[in-house]
XYZ file of C-alpha atoms in Angstrom:
730
model
C 0.000 0.000 0.000
C 2.722 2.494 0.963
C 4.668 1.690 -2.192
C 1.524 2.488 -4.208
C 1.125 5.798 -2.351
C 4.769 6.622 -3.002
C 4.433 5.790 -6.700
C 1.289 7.922 -7.049
C 2.619 11.107 -5.412
C 6.073 10.871 -7.026
C 4.516 10.301 -10.458
C 2.105 13.254 -10.009
C 3.846 15.708 -7.640
C 2.322 18.881 -9.112
C -1.237 17.542 -8.875
C -0.585 16.413 -5.285
C 0.675 19.869 -4.285
C -2.230 21.598 -6.071
C -4.727 19.361 -4.245
C -3.237 20.426 -0.903
C -3.308 24.122 -1.823
C -6.942 23.944 -2.986
C -7.919 22.104 0.207
C -6.120 24.712 2.334
C -7.867 27.662 0.639
C -11.300 26.003 0.797
C -11.041 24.921 4.445
C -9.494 28.138 5.788
C -11.994 30.323 3.884
C -15.077 28.456 5.128
C -14.070 27.257 8.621
C -15.950 28.795 11.573
C -14.046 30.642 14.284
C -12.847 28.443 17.146
C -14.811 29.289 20.327
C -13.140 29.464 23.712
C -14.387 28.901 27.239
C -12.495 29.489 30.473
C -15.349 28.572 32.836
C -14.260 25.523 34.849
C -17.865 24.423 35.458
C -18.427 24.047 31.706
C -15.862 21.217 31.678
C -18.143 18.944 33.764
C -21.186 16.881 32.715
C -24.641 17.850 34.033
C -24.738 14.757 36.283
C -22.236 16.142 38.798
C -23.563 17.690 42.012
C -21.855 21.064 41.588
C -23.474 21.480 38.149
C -26.891 20.389 39.472
C -26.490 22.996 42.217
C -25.651 25.706 39.675
C -28.731 24.807 37.607
C -30.906 24.869 40.734
C -29.519 28.275 41.708
C -30.475 29.700 38.289
C -34.043 28.364 38.632
C -34.629 29.205 42.289
C -32.726 32.484 42.483
C -32.616 33.934 38.962
C -31.894 37.409 40.322
C -29.299 36.229 42.851
C -26.187 38.349 42.852
C -23.032 36.483 41.827
C -20.152 38.842 41.001
C -18.291 38.154 37.750
C -15.888 41.051 38.303
C -14.564 42.669 41.488
C -12.934 46.093 41.716
C -10.547 46.151 44.671
C -9.661 49.561 46.144
C -6.804 50.561 48.437
C -5.000 53.819 49.114
C -1.904 54.516 47.038
C 0.083 54.970 50.276
C -1.218 51.650 51.692
C -2.931 53.312 54.662
C -6.503 52.964 55.943
C -9.278 54.295 53.738
C -10.510 57.762 54.798
C -14.041 59.147 54.683
C -13.101 60.996 51.461
C -11.803 57.742 49.956
C -15.071 55.954 50.785
C -17.007 58.791 49.173
C -14.878 58.418 46.018
C -15.517 54.668 46.000
C -19.286 55.223 46.261
C -19.130 57.716 43.360
C -17.067 55.344 41.182
C -19.483 52.472 41.900
C -22.489 54.625 40.991
C -20.882 56.027 37.802
C -19.778 52.562 36.706
C -23.379 51.323 36.897
C -24.626 54.251 34.807
C -22.343 53.330 31.879
C -24.524 50.300 30.949
C -21.571 48.250 29.709
C -22.477 45.206 27.588
C -22.990 42.027 29.693
C -23.073 44.062 32.946
C -26.365 43.608 34.827
C -25.670 45.114 38.263
C -22.945 47.167 39.931
C -23.179 47.295 43.741
C -20.858 48.256 46.622
C -19.068 45.463 48.458
C -17.944 45.154 52.075
C -14.815 46.856 53.412
C -12.071 44.659 54.899
C -11.803 44.303 58.672
C -8.528 46.256 58.758
C -10.110 49.161 56.872
C -7.500 49.140 54.100
C -9.598 47.643 51.291
C -13.046 48.081 49.794
C -14.897 46.521 46.864
C -17.245 47.170 43.959
C -19.064 44.032 42.811
C -20.172 43.602 39.177
C -22.705 40.997 38.085
C -22.762 39.816 34.464
C -25.063 37.587 32.438
C -24.501 34.085 33.868
C -25.415 32.448 30.535
C -22.211 33.779 29.005
C -19.862 32.903 31.876
C -16.365 32.165 30.578
C -17.175 33.385 27.059
C -14.978 35.906 25.146
C -17.725 38.581 25.295
C -17.375 38.734 29.083
C -13.617 39.108 28.761
C -14.336 42.047 26.438
C -16.671 43.522 29.057
C -13.954 43.120 31.694
C -11.533 45.056 29.474
C -13.982 47.984 29.256
C -14.663 47.789 33.011
C -10.971 47.837 33.831
C -10.347 50.896 31.654
C -13.418 52.750 32.973
C -12.832 52.091 36.666
C -9.221 53.277 36.403
C -10.363 56.391 34.517
C -12.978 57.135 37.206
C -10.334 56.755 39.945
C -8.022 59.355 38.402
C -7.453 62.361 40.629
C -8.134 60.381 43.814
C -5.794 58.737 46.319
C -7.126 55.327 45.326
C -5.384 52.460 43.548
C -7.968 50.213 41.907
C -7.529 46.800 40.300
C -10.096 44.573 38.566
C -10.323 40.884 39.420
C -12.961 38.150 39.412
C -13.748 35.451 36.851
C -14.365 37.819 33.897
C -11.088 39.661 34.520
C -9.303 36.323 34.854
C -10.731 35.293 31.460
C -9.379 38.535 29.969
C -5.917 38.094 31.497
C -5.870 34.424 30.520
C -6.732 35.394 26.946
C -3.941 38.002 26.802
C -1.466 35.618 28.411
C -2.437 32.899 25.929
C -1.796 35.201 22.938
C 1.621 36.167 24.279
C 2.398 32.536 25.075
C 1.363 31.379 21.605
C 3.612 33.993 19.988
C 6.618 32.958 22.110
C 5.934 29.256 21.557
C 5.531 29.785 17.801
C 8.781 31.760 17.491
C 10.674 29.331 19.746
C 9.415 26.303 17.814
C 10.329 27.898 14.467
C 13.863 28.799 15.592
C 14.569 25.394 17.184
C 13.428 23.422 14.135
C 15.271 25.701 11.693
C 18.580 25.705 13.597
C 18.504 21.969 14.358
C 17.766 20.982 10.754
C 20.522 23.318 9.515
C 22.980 21.591 11.866
C 21.835 18.087 10.836
C 21.644 18.550 7.054
C 23.612 21.796 6.462
C 21.021 22.552 3.761
C 18.873 25.728 3.983
C 16.145 24.395 1.671
C 15.765 21.272 3.786
C 15.680 23.333 6.985
C 12.947 25.676 5.732
C 10.873 23.079 3.884
C 9.166 21.404 6.877
C 8.288 24.785 8.396
C 6.577 25.913 5.200
C 4.811 22.609 4.566
C 3.720 22.085 8.181
C 2.513 25.701 8.233
C 0.163 24.763 5.375
C -0.910 21.617 7.227
C -1.474 23.714 10.377
C -3.932 25.996 8.565
C -5.890 22.982 7.286
C -5.826 21.224 10.683
C -7.077 24.326 12.528
C -9.941 24.666 10.071
C -10.908 21.005 10.445
C -10.718 21.323 14.246
C -13.024 24.361 14.158
C -15.498 22.368 12.027
C -15.368 19.413 14.451
C -15.745 21.682 17.486
C -18.871 23.285 16.036
C -20.317 20.065 14.622
C -20.050 18.103 17.884
C -20.650 21.111 20.173
C -17.350 20.648 22.002
C -15.837 23.019 24.551
C -12.653 24.877 23.629
C -9.926 26.381 25.762
C -7.249 28.899 24.833
C -4.445 26.583 26.038
C -5.288 24.115 23.237
C -3.977 26.516 20.580
C -0.542 26.576 22.222
C -0.451 22.777 22.423
C -1.559 22.486 18.775
C 1.366 24.596 17.556
C 3.840 22.299 19.250
C 2.101 19.063 18.219
C 1.824 20.058 14.563
C 5.369 21.324 14.157
C 7.004 18.840 16.520
C 5.307 15.682 15.266
C 5.359 16.954 11.663
C 9.114 17.483 11.809
C 9.498 13.992 13.280
C 7.742 12.418 10.294
C 9.707 14.663 7.936
C 12.950 13.401 9.501
C 11.862 9.756 9.358
C 11.254 10.157 5.633
C 14.322 12.284 4.774
C 16.798 10.030 6.591
C 15.478 7.042 4.636
C 15.389 9.032 1.358
C 19.034 9.984 1.862
C 19.848 6.366 2.656
C 18.282 5.164 -0.592
C 20.179 7.806 -2.622
C 23.422 6.580 -1.057
C 22.451 3.019 -1.960
C 22.386 4.095 -5.627
C 18.660 4.550 -6.274
C 17.553 7.009 -8.970
C 16.148 10.122 -7.132
C 12.435 9.552 -7.805
C 12.750 5.832 -7.133
C 14.623 6.674 -3.932
C 11.578 8.585 -2.688
C 9.210 5.774 -3.684
C 11.396 3.297 -1.781
C 11.634 5.658 1.196
C 7.833 5.944 1.444
C 7.509 2.159 1.002
C 10.072 1.452 3.738
C 9.218 4.039 6.364
C 5.527 4.535 5.492
C 4.339 1.661 7.678
C 6.386 2.896 10.639
C 5.082 6.476 10.229
C 1.477 5.296 9.809
C 1.729 2.990 12.838
C 3.376 5.703 14.928
C 0.742 8.259 13.911
C -1.989 5.683 14.473
C -0.793 5.145 18.039
C -0.834 8.899 18.690
C -4.256 9.394 17.049
C -5.834 6.530 18.995
C -4.304 7.748 22.263
C -5.679 11.241 21.664
C -9.099 9.942 20.629
C -9.209 7.995 23.900
C -9.718 11.406 25.535
C -13.272 11.327 24.152
C -13.942 8.936 27.049
C -12.955 11.704 29.478
C -15.688 13.312 31.573
C -14.004 16.727 31.353
C -15.081 18.979 28.483
C -11.569 20.443 28.200
C -10.011 17.026 27.568
C -12.944 15.857 25.419
C -12.254 18.735 23.040
C -8.475 18.379 23.197
C -8.559 14.707 22.177
C -10.279 15.053 18.774
C -8.433 18.342 18.080
C -5.003 16.773 18.548
C -6.055 13.591 16.720
C -7.170 15.677 13.711
C -3.860 17.577 13.787
C -1.804 14.365 13.804
C -3.982 12.754 11.100
C -3.448 15.787 8.830
C 0.289 15.606 9.554
C 0.347 11.890 8.708
C -1.364 12.427 5.337
C 1.087 15.256 4.601
C 4.020 13.038 5.562
C 2.947 10.374 3.069
C 1.840 12.682 0.228
C 2.741 16.386 0.384
C 6.315 16.037 1.659
C 7.288 13.217 -0.779
C 5.718 15.162 -3.680
C 7.605 18.388 -2.927
C 10.944 16.658 -2.231
C 10.690 14.451 -5.348
C 10.017 17.596 -7.406
C 13.165 19.282 -6.028
C 15.265 16.094 -6.072
C 18.746 15.820 -4.494
C 19.094 19.635 -4.800
C 17.107 19.726 -1.565
C 20.439 18.903 0.166
C 22.264 21.866 -1.487
C 24.957 23.066 -0.866
C 26.005 20.113 1.302
C 27.650 17.114 -0.386
C 27.555 14.893 2.701
C 24.366 13.166 1.528
C 26.445 11.415 -1.167
C 28.611 9.461 1.288
C 27.532 7.258 4.148
C 28.752 8.701 7.476
C 30.684 6.492 9.831
C 28.099 7.050 12.602
C 30.947 6.218 14.967
C 29.088 7.150 18.152
C 25.940 5.245 17.289
C 27.991 2.322 15.972
C 29.805 2.235 19.330
C 26.517 2.403 21.233
C 25.160 -0.376 19.020
C 28.179 -2.558 19.770
C 27.657 -1.900 23.484
C 24.040 -3.051 23.337
C 25.055 -6.060 21.222
C 27.762 -7.185 23.674
C 26.008 -6.429 26.988
C 22.216 -6.356 26.445
C 21.466 -7.495 30.019
C 23.603 -4.742 31.590
C 22.099 -2.135 29.222
C 18.539 -3.216 30.062
C 19.202 -3.208 33.836
C 20.949 0.190 33.922
C 18.407 1.970 31.664
C 15.536 0.306 33.532
C 16.915 1.327 36.944
C 17.276 4.948 35.793
C 13.557 5.034 34.920
C 12.546 3.186 38.116
C 14.570 5.612 40.269
C 12.922 8.637 38.643
C 9.509 6.984 39.021
C 9.821 7.088 42.819
C 8.960 10.785 42.665
C 5.357 9.873 41.730
C 4.759 8.910 45.377
C 4.735 12.630 46.263
C 2.307 13.691 43.501
C -0.433 16.154 44.446
C -2.951 17.884 42.182
C -4.008 21.532 42.100
C -7.278 22.633 40.518
C -7.028 26.396 40.062
C -7.019 26.491 36.258
C -7.226 30.303 36.159
C -4.065 31.002 38.160
C -2.348 28.034 36.549
C -2.880 29.414 33.059
C -1.376 32.871 33.591
C 1.501 34.516 35.517
C 0.925 35.606 39.142
C 1.751 39.170 38.090
C -1.461 39.525 36.022
C -3.871 42.039 37.584
C -6.658 39.533 38.299
C -4.178 37.247 40.064
C -2.890 40.164 42.174
C -6.506 40.928 43.174
C -7.079 37.271 44.088
C -3.968 37.174 46.286
C -4.726 40.504 47.993
C -8.341 39.523 48.680
C -7.202 36.305 50.331
C -5.039 38.347 52.704
C -7.565 41.123 53.338
C -10.694 38.965 53.652
C -11.398 35.351 54.661
C -9.523 33.036 52.288
C -12.789 31.458 51.165
C -14.774 34.710 50.980
C -13.953 35.329 47.320
C -15.632 32.045 46.333
C -18.073 30.893 49.023
C -19.756 27.486 48.998
C -23.558 27.362 48.707
C -25.758 24.613 50.123
C -29.196 24.606 48.465
C -31.865 22.887 50.558
C -34.991 22.062 48.521
C -38.353 20.529 49.312
C -38.842 17.237 47.454
C -42.657 17.428 47.516
C -43.078 21.024 46.414
C -44.273 22.152 49.853
C -42.699 25.210 51.559
C -39.710 24.462 53.784
C -40.022 24.547 57.575
C -38.106 27.695 58.523
C -37.901 26.602 62.141
C -35.154 24.121 61.280
C -32.927 26.576 59.381
C -30.818 27.682 62.347
C -30.107 24.132 63.472
C -29.183 23.095 59.922
C -26.858 26.100 59.501
C -25.277 25.281 62.874
C -24.485 21.735 61.745
C -22.921 23.048 58.525
C -20.892 25.598 60.500
C -19.601 22.876 62.829
C -17.703 21.153 59.996
C -13.954 21.442 60.535
C -12.576 24.002 58.056
C -15.794 26.088 57.837
C -15.509 29.737 58.953
C -19.220 30.669 58.861
C -22.513 29.179 57.690
C -25.837 31.026 57.510
C -29.120 31.000 55.607
C -28.929 33.937 53.179
C -32.006 33.708 50.954
C -35.241 31.855 50.327
C -36.944 31.639 46.945
C -40.412 33.194 46.404
C -42.225 29.873 46.740
C -40.330 29.057 49.937
C -39.256 25.691 48.507
C -35.488 26.310 48.225
C -33.161 27.910 50.768
C -29.605 29.045 50.135
C -27.120 28.488 52.969
C -23.869 30.381 52.321
C -20.885 28.499 53.762
C -17.593 30.387 53.924
C -14.535 28.141 54.160
C -11.325 28.985 55.978
C -9.305 28.082 52.877
C -8.957 29.393 49.320
C -11.377 27.559 47.011
C -8.833 25.585 44.949
C -6.663 24.253 47.806
C -6.628 20.610 48.885
C -7.960 21.640 52.317
C -10.931 23.450 50.764
C -11.726 20.468 48.526
C -11.513 18.061 51.485
C -13.672 20.400 53.584
C -16.375 20.710 50.920
C -16.494 16.906 50.799
C -17.300 16.900 54.533
C -19.819 19.722 54.015
C -21.543 17.535 51.407
C -21.710 14.607 53.827
C -23.291 16.760 56.544
C -25.589 18.589 54.107
C -26.944 15.298 52.749
C -27.174 13.312 55.994
C -28.656 16.124 58.125
C -31.120 17.434 55.555
C -34.594 17.464 57.183
C -37.103 14.825 56.116
C -38.788 15.673 52.822
C -35.829 17.749 51.582
C -32.665 17.215 49.588
C -29.427 19.217 49.572
C -27.086 20.151 46.724
C -23.695 21.741 47.351
C -22.391 24.256 44.806
C -19.600 26.805 44.456
C -16.043 26.677 43.143
C -14.706 24.248 45.772
C -17.574 21.903 44.936
C -16.720 22.204 41.225
C -13.057 21.393 41.972
C -14.189 18.420 44.063
C -16.158 17.093 41.090
C -13.267 17.785 38.698
C -11.072 15.681 40.996
C -13.626 12.861 40.834
C -13.819 13.196 37.040
C -10.038 13.088 36.658
C -9.826 9.942 38.800
C -12.489 8.408 36.536
C -10.363 9.339 33.525
C -7.304 7.658 35.055
C -9.284 4.426 35.365
C -10.826 4.692 31.875
C -8.636 6.650 29.450
C -5.290 5.154 30.518
C -6.134 1.460 30.030
C -8.188 2.049 26.852
C -5.380 4.069 25.234
C -2.785 1.459 26.298
C -4.889 -1.419 24.948
C -5.475 0.260 21.583
C -1.790 1.141 21.200
C -0.908 -2.474 21.977
C -3.269 -3.608 19.205
C -1.464 -1.319 16.731
C 1.914 -2.649 17.878
C 0.664 -6.218 17.554
C -0.577 -5.604 13.994
C 2.633 -3.840 12.970
C 4.997 -6.413 14.472
C 2.768 -9.480 13.944
C 3.608 -10.405 17.516
C 1.785 -10.997 20.797
C 4.906 -10.798 22.988
C 6.596 -7.573 21.807
C 3.660 -5.205 22.518
C 3.668 -6.210 26.196
C 7.244 -5.305 26.967
C 7.125 -2.274 24.669
C 4.144 -0.898 26.609
C 5.826 -1.819 29.906
C 8.853 0.225 28.854
C 6.607 3.158 27.897
C 4.872 2.843 31.284
C 8.260 3.123 32.984
C 8.956 6.196 30.859
C 5.689 7.748 32.043
C 6.513 7.019 35.679
C 9.995 8.517 35.280
C 8.524 11.641 33.685
C 5.865 12.225 36.342
C 8.387 11.537 39.104
C 10.905 14.028 37.710
C 8.163 16.661 37.274
C 7.063 16.217 40.905
C 10.636 16.625 42.130
C 11.296 19.712 39.976
C 8.066 21.624 40.613
C 6.704 20.369 43.938
C 9.930 19.699 45.796
C 12.282 22.076 43.961
C 10.052 25.093 43.287
C 7.615 24.619 46.141
C 4.421 24.307 44.051
C 1.482 23.049 46.144
C 0.783 20.517 43.400
C 0.791 19.927 39.649
C -2.117 20.987 37.436
C -4.816 18.345 37.741
C -4.961 17.357 34.055
C -1.170 17.065 33.679
C -0.865 13.284 34.275
C -3.566 12.584 31.650
C -1.917 14.824 29.044
C 1.548 13.556 29.971
C 0.410 9.945 29.722
C -1.004 10.459 26.251
C 1.958 12.424 24.908
C 4.674 10.294 26.489
C 2.952 6.969 25.826
C 1.801 7.781 22.293
C 4.813 9.736 21.076
C 7.236 7.561 23.039
C 5.762 4.616 21.154
C 6.722 6.409 17.893
C 10.402 5.962 18.662
C 9.913 2.401 19.880
C 8.121 1.612 16.614
C 10.887 3.159 14.509
C 13.631 1.299 16.404
C 11.874 -2.064 16.594
C 10.843 -1.895 12.911
C 14.490 -1.289 11.972
C 15.599 -4.094 14.271
C 13.198 -6.416 12.454
C 14.637 -5.366 9.100
C 18.141 -6.120 10.321
C 17.023 -9.513 11.659
C 15.387 -10.342 8.330
C 18.749 -9.928 6.647
C 19.985 -12.929 8.592
C 21.481 -11.277 11.695
C 21.028 -12.857 15.111
C 18.940 -10.915 17.696
C 21.924 -9.248 19.398
C 23.586 -8.184 16.164
C 20.251 -6.955 14.799
C 19.784 -4.786 17.924
C 23.275 -3.323 17.530
C 22.794 -2.555 13.840
C 19.321 -1.081 14.455
C 20.801 1.333 16.984
C 23.595 2.243 14.586
C 21.258 3.048 11.689
C 18.037 4.214 13.388
C 19.824 5.888 16.298
C 20.620 9.148 14.442
C 17.000 9.465 13.287
C 15.597 8.854 16.777
C 18.142 11.230 18.334
C 17.400 14.031 15.862
C 13.619 13.559 16.031
C 13.640 13.224 19.829
C 15.766 16.333 20.301
C 13.599 18.478 18.012
C 10.314 17.275 19.526
C 11.564 17.639 23.114
C 12.931 21.111 22.356
C 9.701 22.241 20.688
C 7.635 21.111 23.677
C 10.123 22.881 25.946
C 9.163 26.163 24.229
C 5.846 25.913 26.108
C 7.826 26.922 29.192
C 8.211 30.361 27.586
C 4.469 31.029 28.010
C 5.046 32.194 31.578
C 2.226 30.293 33.314
C 2.222 27.256 35.553
C 0.059 25.036 33.337
C 2.136 25.363 30.163
C 5.443 25.490 32.066
C 4.696 22.208 33.839
C 3.294 20.681 30.656
C 6.263 21.863 28.558
C 8.818 20.433 30.983
C 6.969 17.169 31.570
C 6.329 16.330 27.925
C 9.801 17.416 26.717
C 11.449 15.416 29.519
C 9.223 12.428 28.747
C 10.103 12.557 25.057
C 13.812 12.805 25.915
C 13.479 9.711 28.129
C 11.528 7.922 25.367
C 14.099 8.762 22.697
C 17.424 8.590 24.545
C 16.781 5.953 27.240
C 13.815 3.828 26.259
C 13.995 3.349 22.487
C 17.785 3.587 22.209
C 18.775 1.275 25.047
C 15.953 -0.346 27.007
C 13.813 -1.603 24.101
C 16.562 -2.941 21.783
C 18.435 -4.584 24.678
C 15.246 -6.320 25.891
C 14.494 -7.470 22.341
C 18.040 -8.819 22.022
C 17.660 -10.719 25.318
C 14.255 -12.176 24.470
C 15.489 -13.153 21.009
C 13.227 -14.897 18.504
C 10.529 -15.346 21.175
C 9.864 -11.585 20.966
C 8.150 -12.168 17.624
C 5.923 -15.071 18.745
C 3.640 -16.409 17.314
C 4.878 -14.980 14.001
C 8.327 -15.178 12.487
C 8.735 -11.518 11.571
C 12.466 -11.544 12.290
C 13.342 -14.634 10.225
C 15.366 -14.139 7.041
C 14.031 -15.604 3.782
C 17.187 -16.361 1.859
C 15.552 -17.101 -1.471
C 13.778 -13.750 -1.523
C 16.889 -11.860 -0.450
C 18.884 -13.128 -3.429
C 16.202 -13.313 -6.092
C 14.547 -10.584 -8.112
C 16.961 -7.719 -7.398
C 15.444 -5.519 -10.102
C 11.806 -5.526 -9.006
C 10.420 -2.637 -6.990
C 6.928 -4.085 -6.661
C 7.922 -6.832 -4.248
C 7.568 -6.754 -0.479
C 9.391 -3.606 0.675
C 11.173 -5.259 3.572
C 12.575 -8.073 1.459
C 13.293 -5.570 -1.302
C 15.386 -3.722 1.254
C 17.546 -6.798 1.639
C 18.003 -7.110 -2.137
C 19.038 -3.469 -2.509
C 21.478 -3.772 0.352
C 23.132 -6.818 -1.195
C 23.163 -5.318 -4.688
C 24.669 -1.963 -3.738
C 26.803 -2.850 -0.758
C 27.784 -6.485 -0.161
C 28.919 -5.669 3.370
C 25.356 -4.753 4.265
C 26.356 -1.225 5.385
C 23.807 1.527 4.923
C 23.486 5.135 6.113
C-alpha cells in the first residue's frame, strides 16, 4: 500500500501539491471561528452535584447576585481608607453602573475589609455567558473605565474576578502562543541546519507544516462546532507544538530514509518511492498510536479534555497524510538539490558514536537493560509525592497579572474562602414550603464542619421551597484543604437534611471536588483504553503478541519517570502546592503515544536487520547504529519544541512543557535507544511469537533484485546486497 502511495505522489507531484493548496484555501476560507471557554464548570457533565447545584440556583434564584468582576480599592500609600476615599468609591461604583456596559447587569458596593485598608465594587454579568470571550471584552472595558474614574483620587484600583481572569488568561495565551511559535520555528530551523547543512531542507518542513497547520485548525473548528465541544485557549498553544514537533518527526523519518536510498544508488524519484515504502508503515503505525491515544480522551468526563482529544487527533492525522503525500511530492520535485549546498548526503557517514553504542548493546544487552531500567525506576519514585491543584485560572497565567494580584490581595484582606463561598441549596422534594424553624439548626451543623468559617441561611426563593445556605470556608477555594472540607460539608448537608428535603452543594470548591472525581475516573478509563489500543497497533505492525507487552511496559516506565521528575522539579524544587490536575492525563497520552513512535521506529528497523539474517543481538546493535541518528534528531527536536511551552510564563504550560519534553527525551534517549533494543536482544526470537517476523528468507533476499513491486522489507535486503555487499547503509 505504501509503495503504491509513493508511486502515485512521485509520479504526479504537481497535482498532489495543487490538491493540498486547494484544500487549504477552501477549508481556511469556510471554517468557523474556534470558540473558547475558560469557565471551569463548563468542563463537567450535568450529572455532577456542583453542576446540578448551579442549575438549581439559576431556577430558584434567577436574580441572585453572583459577582463576575470585582474592583478592589486601596490607598496609594497603603494606609486605611478615609471618609473621602469611601465617598470616592461610592461615586465610582455609581458612575460605573450608569455606563450600561455590555454584559453588565448590576454594579453594587461590596464590604470593606476588617482592617479598613480595602473596599470593593461588585459587578454581576449575564450568567449564561460565563467564561465566554464577550465577558472578557466587558472586563476590558470595566478595567479601563474604573481606572479612569479613579483618576485624581488617592485610590489604587484593580479589577479581578472570573471575567477579569478570562481577559488576562486570553492576553497571556496570545503572548504565550507567539513565544511558543517563534521558539518552535527557531529550534526546528537551527537543528535541521545543523543536521543537514542545507537551507532548503531546513525551511521546507516549516513551510509545509505551516500549510498543514492551517488545514488542521480549520478542520478542528469544524469538528468543534459540529459536535458542540468546549474549547480552551491553552489548546492553541499545544496544537502549535504538536503540529510542528510531530510533523518534523515524520519529515525526519522520511528524509533520513530518502538519503539512505540515494546513497544506496537509487535514482532520485525511485529513492523517494522506496523511502515511502520502507518508512511509510512505521510512520502510519506511529501516527496511528498517537491518534488513537488522543481519541481515547473522548472517554474523558471533562469537556476540556474531550475537546483536546479530537483536536489533537485531527492535527496528527493531517500531519500523517502530509508526511505520506505532500512532503514526498515536494521533495521528489526538487530532487537531491534539496540537500544543497552540502555534499555529505552522497557518502555514508561512519556514525561512529551510534555504531559504538550499538556494539555496546550487542555485547552487553542485560547490563544495558538493567541500567536503563533502573534509571527510569529511580525517577519513578517521585510519583509517590504527587499532588494535584485545581485552580485552572491562576495556573494558566503569571501571578503578576492584575486579576491574580486581586485574588492574592483579597485572600489576605478577607477570609480566604470569601472570594468564592460554597452554597448549600436545601430544597423541598414534595413542592411544599420548607419549615423555617429548622434553618438555624441546619446552619449550625454546617458551621460545625472542621474548616468552615461561617454558615448562615442567606435567601429563600419566592415559593419558599429552596433555601440558600452560604458556607464560607477557611481556605482558598482551589486548595486541597478546601476540597476536602467541601467533601465533609456535602456529607453533613446530605445526611442532616430534614425529612422531605434534599441538599445540593455548589460553588467553586464543589466544582473542583467534582473535577477531581472526574479526573480519577479518567485515570481508570482513558489510561487502560489508550494502552490497549496502542498495543493492538503494535501487535498488527509487528505481527507479535509478545513484543507489545514489553514495549508498553517500557513506555509505562517512561511515564513514571517523567511524572516523578516533574514532581521533584516543581513540587519539591520550586515549592508548588501541586501539579495541574490534568497534567498526568496529558503527559500519559503524549509520552505513551509519542514515546511509542520511537519504539516503533527502532523495533521496525531491528526487524529489518534480523530479516537480513542477523542474530537478535547483532540486529539490535545494527538497528541502533542506523536508526539511532533518526531517533536522536527527532527526539531532540520534539523535546525542544515542547520545551518552548515553558516560555508562556504560566504554571500550566510550564509544567506541561517540561513534563512532555522530559518524557520525550526519556523515550528517545533511554527507552527506544537502550531499554527496548536490549530487551528485544535478550528475548530473542521469542519476541516475535507467534509470528516469524524476524526470520530471514534467503531465497527472496537473493532473487529478483530488479523488481520494486515486491515486499518492501525483502526488497530492502536485495538493494542492500546489490549496492553494498557488506550490508552497510546510512
